CSV table of C-alpha atoms and ligand atoms in Angstrom, one decimal:
chain,number,residue,atom,x,y,z
A,1,UNK,CA,44.1,18.0,45.0
A,2,UNK,CA,41.3,19.0,47.3
A,3,UNK,CA,38.5,16.5,47.6
A,4,UNK,CA,35.2,17.2,49.3
A,5,UNK,CA,34.7,15.0,52.3
A,6,UNK,CA,31.7,12.7,52.2
A,7,UNK,CA,30.1,11.4,55.4
A,8,UNK,CA,27.5,8.6,55.0
A,9,UNK,CA,25.2,6.9,57.5
A,10,UNK,CA,24.7,3.2,56.8
A,11,UNK,CA,21.7,2.4,58.9
A,12,UNK,CA,21.7,-1.3,57.9
A,13,UNK,CA,18.6,-3.2,59.1
A,14,UNK,CA,17.7,-0.6,61.7
A,15,UNK,CA,15.2,2.3,61.9
A,16,UNK,CA,11.6,1.8,60.9
A,17,UNK,CA,10.0,4.6,58.8
A,18,UNK,CA,8.8,6.4,61.9
A,19,UNK,CA,12.1,6.1,63.6
A,20,UNK,CA,13.8,7.4,60.4
A,21,UNK,CA,11.5,10.4,60.5
A,22,UNK,CA,12.2,11.0,64.2
A,23,UNK,CA,15.9,11.1,63.4
A,24,UNK,CA,15.7,13.2,60.3
A,25,UNK,CA,13.4,15.9,61.5
A,26,UNK,CA,15.9,17.5,63.9
A,27,UNK,CA,19.0,16.3,62.0
A,28,UNK,CA,17.9,18.1,58.8
A,29,UNK,CA,17.4,21.3,60.8
A,30,UNK,CA,20.9,21.1,62.1
A,31,UNK,CA,22.4,20.8,58.6
A,32,UNK,CA,19.8,22.7,56.6
A,33,UNK,CA,22.1,24.5,54.3
A,34,UNK,CA,24.8,23.3,51.9
A,35,UNK,CA,27.8,22.3,54.0
A,36,UNK,CA,31.5,21.9,53.3
A,37,UNK,CA,31.0,18.1,53.3
A,38,UNK,CA,28.5,15.9,51.5
A,39,UNK,CA,26.2,14.2,54.0
A,40,UNK,CA,24.5,11.0,52.9
A,41,UNK,CA,21.9,8.9,54.7
A,42,UNK,CA,21.2,5.2,53.7
A,43,UNK,CA,18.0,4.0,55.3
A,44,UNK,CA,16.4,0.6,54.7
A,45,UNK,CA,14.4,0.3,51.5
A,46,UNK,CA,11.1,0.5,53.5
A,47,UNK,CA,12.2,3.8,55.2
A,48,UNK,CA,13.5,5.4,52.1
A,49,UNK,CA,10.2,6.9,50.8
A,50,UNK,CA,9.7,8.6,54.2
A,51,UNK,CA,13.3,9.9,54.2
A,52,UNK,CA,12.9,11.1,50.6
A,53,UNK,CA,9.8,13.1,51.6
A,54,UNK,CA,11.7,14.8,54.4
A,55,UNK,CA,14.9,15.4,52.4
A,56,UNK,CA,14.0,18.3,50.1
A,57,UNK,CA,16.0,18.9,46.9
A,58,UNK,CA,18.0,21.8,48.4
A,59,UNK,CA,18.7,20.0,51.7
A,60,UNK,CA,22.3,19.4,52.8
A,61,UNK,CA,21.6,15.7,52.9
A,62,UNK,CA,21.4,13.2,50.1
A,63,UNK,CA,19.6,9.9,50.0
A,64,UNK,CA,21.3,6.6,49.5
A,65,UNK,CA,20.2,3.0,49.1
A,66,UNK,CA,22.2,0.2,50.9
A,67,UNK,CA,22.0,-2.2,47.9
A,68,UNK,CA,20.2,-2.6,44.6
A,69,UNK,CA,19.7,-5.2,41.8
A,70,UNK,CA,21.7,-5.1,38.7
A,71,UNK,CA,18.6,-6.2,36.7
A,72,UNK,CA,16.4,-3.5,35.3
A,73,UNK,CA,13.0,-5.1,36.1
A,74,UNK,CA,11.2,-8.5,36.0
A,75,UNK,CA,10.9,-11.7,37.9
A,76,UNK,CA,13.4,-11.0,40.7
A,77,UNK,CA,11.5,-11.5,43.9
A,78,UNK,CA,12.6,-9.3,46.8
A,79,UNK,CA,14.8,-7.1,44.6
A,80,UNK,CA,14.9,-3.3,44.0
A,81,UNK,CA,15.9,-1.6,40.7
A,82,UNK,CA,17.8,1.5,40.0
A,83,UNK,CA,14.7,3.1,38.4
A,84,UNK,CA,12.7,2.5,41.6
A,85,UNK,CA,15.5,4.3,43.6
A,86,UNK,CA,15.7,7.1,41.1
A,87,UNK,CA,11.9,7.8,41.3
A,88,UNK,CA,12.3,8.7,45.0
A,89,UNK,CA,15.3,11.0,44.4
A,90,UNK,CA,18.0,8.6,45.5
A,91,UNK,CA,21.5,9.9,44.7
A,92,UNK,CA,23.8,7.2,46.0
A,93,UNK,CA,23.9,3.5,46.4
A,94,UNK,CA,26.2,1.5,48.7
A,95,UNK,CA,27.4,-1.6,46.7
A,96,UNK,CA,29.5,-4.5,47.8
A,97,UNK,CA,29.3,-4.0,51.5
A,98,UNK,CA,31.1,-6.7,53.4
A,99,UNK,CA,27.8,-7.9,54.9
A,100,UNK,CA,26.5,-8.3,51.3
A,101,UNK,CA,29.7,-10.1,50.3
A,102,UNK,CA,29.8,-12.5,53.3
A,103,UNK,CA,26.2,-13.1,54.2
A,104,UNK,CA,24.6,-12.9,50.7
A,105,UNK,CA,27.4,-14.3,48.6
A,106,UNK,CA,28.0,-11.2,46.4
A,107,UNK,CA,31.3,-11.4,44.6
A,108,UNK,CA,33.2,-8.9,42.5
A,109,UNK,CA,31.5,-10.0,39.3
A,110,UNK,CA,28.0,-9.3,40.6
A,111,UNK,CA,29.1,-6.1,42.3
A,112,UNK,CA,30.6,-5.0,39.0
A,113,UNK,CA,27.2,-5.5,37.3
A,114,UNK,CA,25.6,-3.4,40.0
A,115,UNK,CA,28.2,-0.7,39.6
A,116,UNK,CA,27.4,-0.5,35.9
A,117,UNK,CA,23.6,-0.6,36.5
A,118,UNK,CA,23.9,2.2,39.0
A,119,UNK,CA,26.1,4.4,36.8
A,120,UNK,CA,23.9,3.9,33.8
A,121,UNK,CA,20.9,5.1,35.9
A,122,UNK,CA,22.8,8.1,37.2
A,123,UNK,CA,23.2,6.8,40.7
A,124,UNK,CA,26.5,7.3,42.4
A,125,UNK,CA,28.0,4.0,43.8
A,126,UNK,CA,29.7,3.9,47.2
A,127,UNK,CA,31.8,0.9,46.5
A,128,UNK,CA,32.9,-1.0,49.6
A,129,UNK,CA,36.1,-3.0,49.7
A,130,UNK,CA,38.1,-4.4,52.7
A,131,UNK,CA,40.1,-7.3,54.0
A,132,UNK,CA,39.5,-9.8,56.8
A,133,UNK,CA,41.8,-10.1,59.7
A,134,UNK,CA,43.2,-13.4,58.4
A,135,UNK,CA,44.0,-11.8,55.1
A,136,UNK,CA,45.7,-8.8,56.7
A,137,UNK,CA,47.7,-11.0,59.1
A,138,UNK,CA,48.5,-13.4,56.3
A,139,UNK,CA,50.1,-10.7,54.2
A,140,UNK,CA,47.3,-10.6,51.6
A,141,UNK,CA,46.0,-7.1,52.2
A,142,UNK,CA,47.3,-5.7,49.0
A,143,UNK,CA,46.3,-8.5,46.7
A,144,UNK,CA,42.8,-8.7,48.2
A,145,UNK,CA,42.1,-5.0,47.8
A,146,UNK,CA,43.6,-5.0,44.3
A,147,UNK,CA,41.4,-7.9,43.2
A,148,UNK,CA,38.3,-6.3,44.7
A,149,UNK,CA,39.0,-3.0,42.9
A,150,UNK,CA,39.9,-4.5,39.6
A,151,UNK,CA,36.9,-6.8,39.7
A,152,UNK,CA,34.3,-4.4,40.9
A,153,UNK,CA,35.4,-1.5,38.7
A,154,UNK,CA,36.0,-3.6,35.5
A,155,UNK,CA,35.1,-1.6,32.4
A,156,UNK,CA,34.2,1.5,34.3
A,157,UNK,CA,35.3,4.6,32.3
A,158,UNK,CA,37.5,7.4,33.5
A,159,UNK,CA,34.5,9.8,33.1
A,160,UNK,CA,32.3,7.5,35.2
A,161,UNK,CA,34.8,7.4,38.0
A,162,UNK,CA,33.8,11.0,38.7
A,163,UNK,CA,30.6,9.6,40.3
A,164,UNK,CA,32.2,6.7,42.2
A,165,UNK,CA,33.1,6.8,45.9
A,166,UNK,CA,35.3,4.1,47.4
A,167,UNK,CA,34.7,3.0,51.0
A,168,UNK,CA,37.6,1.2,52.6
A,169,UNK,CA,36.2,-0.9,55.4
A,170,UNK,CA,38.4,-3.5,57.0
A,171,UNK,CA,36.1,-6.3,57.9
A,172,UNK,CA,37.7,-6.8,61.3
A,173,UNK,CA,36.8,-3.2,62.2
A,174,UNK,CA,33.1,-3.3,61.2
A,175,UNK,CA,30.8,-3.3,64.2
A,176,UNK,CA,33.5,-4.7,66.4
A,177,UNK,CA,34.5,-1.5,68.3
A,178,UNK,CA,38.0,-2.0,66.9
A,179,UNK,CA,38.9,0.9,64.7
A,180,UNK,CA,41.9,0.9,62.3
A,181,UNK,CA,44.5,3.3,63.6
A,182,UNK,CA,44.8,6.5,61.6
A,183,UNK,CA,48.1,5.2,60.4
A,184,UNK,CA,46.7,1.8,59.3
A,185,UNK,CA,43.8,3.5,57.5
A,186,UNK,CA,46.0,6.2,55.9
A,187,UNK,CA,48.6,3.6,54.7
A,188,UNK,CA,45.9,1.4,53.3
A,189,UNK,CA,44.0,4.2,51.6
A,190,UNK,CA,47.1,5.5,50.0
A,191,UNK,CA,47.6,2.0,48.6
A,192,UNK,CA,44.0,2.0,47.3
A,193,UNK,CA,44.7,5.3,45.6
A,194,UNK,CA,47.8,3.9,44.0
A,195,UNK,CA,45.8,0.9,42.6
A,196,UNK,CA,43.2,3.4,41.2
A,197,UNK,CA,46.1,5.2,39.5
A,198,UNK,CA,47.2,1.9,37.9
A,199,UNK,CA,43.7,0.9,36.8
A,200,UNK,CA,42.7,4.4,35.5
A,201,UNK,CA,45.3,7.2,35.7
A,202,UNK,CA,46.9,9.5,38.3
A,203,UNK,CA,44.3,12.3,37.9
A,204,UNK,CA,41.4,9.9,38.5
A,205,UNK,CA,43.1,8.5,41.6
A,206,UNK,CA,43.8,12.0,42.9
A,207,UNK,CA,40.1,13.0,42.4
A,208,UNK,CA,38.4,9.9,43.8
A,209,UNK,CA,37.0,10.2,47.3
A,210,UNK,CA,37.9,7.3,49.6
A,211,UNK,CA,36.0,6.9,52.8
A,212,UNK,CA,37.1,4.9,55.8
A,213,UNK,CA,34.5,2.7,57.6
A,214,UNK,CA,34.7,0.5,60.6
A,215,UNK,CA,33.8,1.6,64.1
A,216,UNK,CA,34.0,5.3,63.4
A,217,UNK,CA,32.8,7.2,66.4
A,218,UNK,CA,32.8,10.9,67.5
A,219,UNK,CA,35.9,10.2,69.5
A,220,UNK,CA,38.1,8.9,66.7
A,221,UNK,CA,36.6,10.8,63.7
A,222,UNK,CA,38.8,13.9,63.9
A,223,UNK,CA,42.0,11.9,64.1
A,224,UNK,CA,41.1,9.8,61.1
A,225,UNK,CA,39.8,12.7,58.9
A,226,UNK,CA,43.0,14.6,59.4
A,227,UNK,CA,44.9,12.1,57.2
A,228,UNK,CA,45.7,12.8,53.6
A,229,UNK,CA,43.9,10.0,51.9
A,230,UNK,CA,40.8,9.8,54.2
A,231,UNK,CA,38.0,11.7,52.5
A,232,UNK,CA,35.1,10.9,54.8
A,233,UNK,CA,33.4,8.0,56.5
A,234,UNK,CA,30.9,5.3,56.1
A,235,UNK,CA,29.3,5.0,59.5
A,236,UNK,CA,27.2,2.1,60.9
A,237,UNK,CA,26.5,1.9,64.6
A,238,UNK,CA,27.4,5.5,65.5
A,239,UNK,CA,25.1,6.8,62.7
A,240,UNK,CA,21.9,5.6,64.5
A,241,UNK,CA,22.1,8.3,67.1
A,242,UNK,CA,21.6,11.8,65.6
A,243,UNK,CA,23.8,13.5,68.1
A,244,UNK,CA,26.8,11.2,67.5
A,245,UNK,CA,26.3,11.2,63.7
A,246,UNK,CA,26.1,15.1,63.8
A,247,UNK,CA,29.4,15.1,65.7
A,248,UNK,CA,31.1,12.9,63.1
A,249,UNK,CA,29.7,15.1,60.3
A,250,UNK,CA,31.2,18.1,62.2
A,251,UNK,CA,34.6,16.4,62.3
A,252,UNK,CA,34.3,15.9,58.6
A,253,UNK,CA,33.7,19.6,58.1
A,254,UNK,CA,36.7,20.4,60.2
A,255,UNK,CA,39.0,17.9,58.6
B,1,LIG,P1,30.2,0.3,62.0
B,1,LIG,O1,29.8,-0.1,60.5
B,1,LIG,O2,30.4,1.8,61.9
B,1,LIG,O3,29.1,-0.1,62.9
B,1,LIG,O4,31.5,-0.4,62.3
B,1,LIG,C1,30.4,0.4,59.3
B,1,LIG,C2,29.8,-0.2,58.1
B,1,LIG,O5,29.6,-1.4,58.1
B,1,LIG,O6,29.5,0.5,57.1
């Protein structure tokens, strides 16, 4: 089954609106036409309107949020709704990032509510899962990932899975400079796909795009993307520099 690679920039709490514009102006020219990969940029909420202005509907780049509320509207200070994101042409939303899980206490139950809120609003979730080093070394890798997938995807339908992207991000590889080896990433992502086959069915698992994330750089992207079950990247640090992110996108086109 051929899956279109999807390369996403997770800018985290970096890039002011003017910095986002300075990145996007040249970057959007580099990739002005539809490419063989999906390119996604996830700025901070405050930089999203500026990014949305620059990303035209027929641009090769799609806009993503880094998080959202599962509530539709109301007294939820500091939160952002799916409708607000839709109004500025947001297409994707990163959900369950390990920083949201560990620093802001998000668990699979709340992430599941967000996944449903996103899908109902026609936003495509990039659902993040991943194990800590202790969990991997303690032999819990498979149980941790299975629990995260079952919990976060509870009651998602087979049809809805067509809009879901999974990002496998080992916590020990995020922002550490330590990347999973291509073998580790491939083995784990093949396992993730087998869990999707059990939760849904074989065809759903075969069609779902699974990104790798964790210290992806221009120097390791080509090796990783060459593996069967790696269908793109979620890139943090290396996505802040237009040149290095463009090189990673190019690796995604080649892979
Ligand atoms: P990193 O972050 O590329 O800086 O390791 C990846 C992520 O957290 O999405």
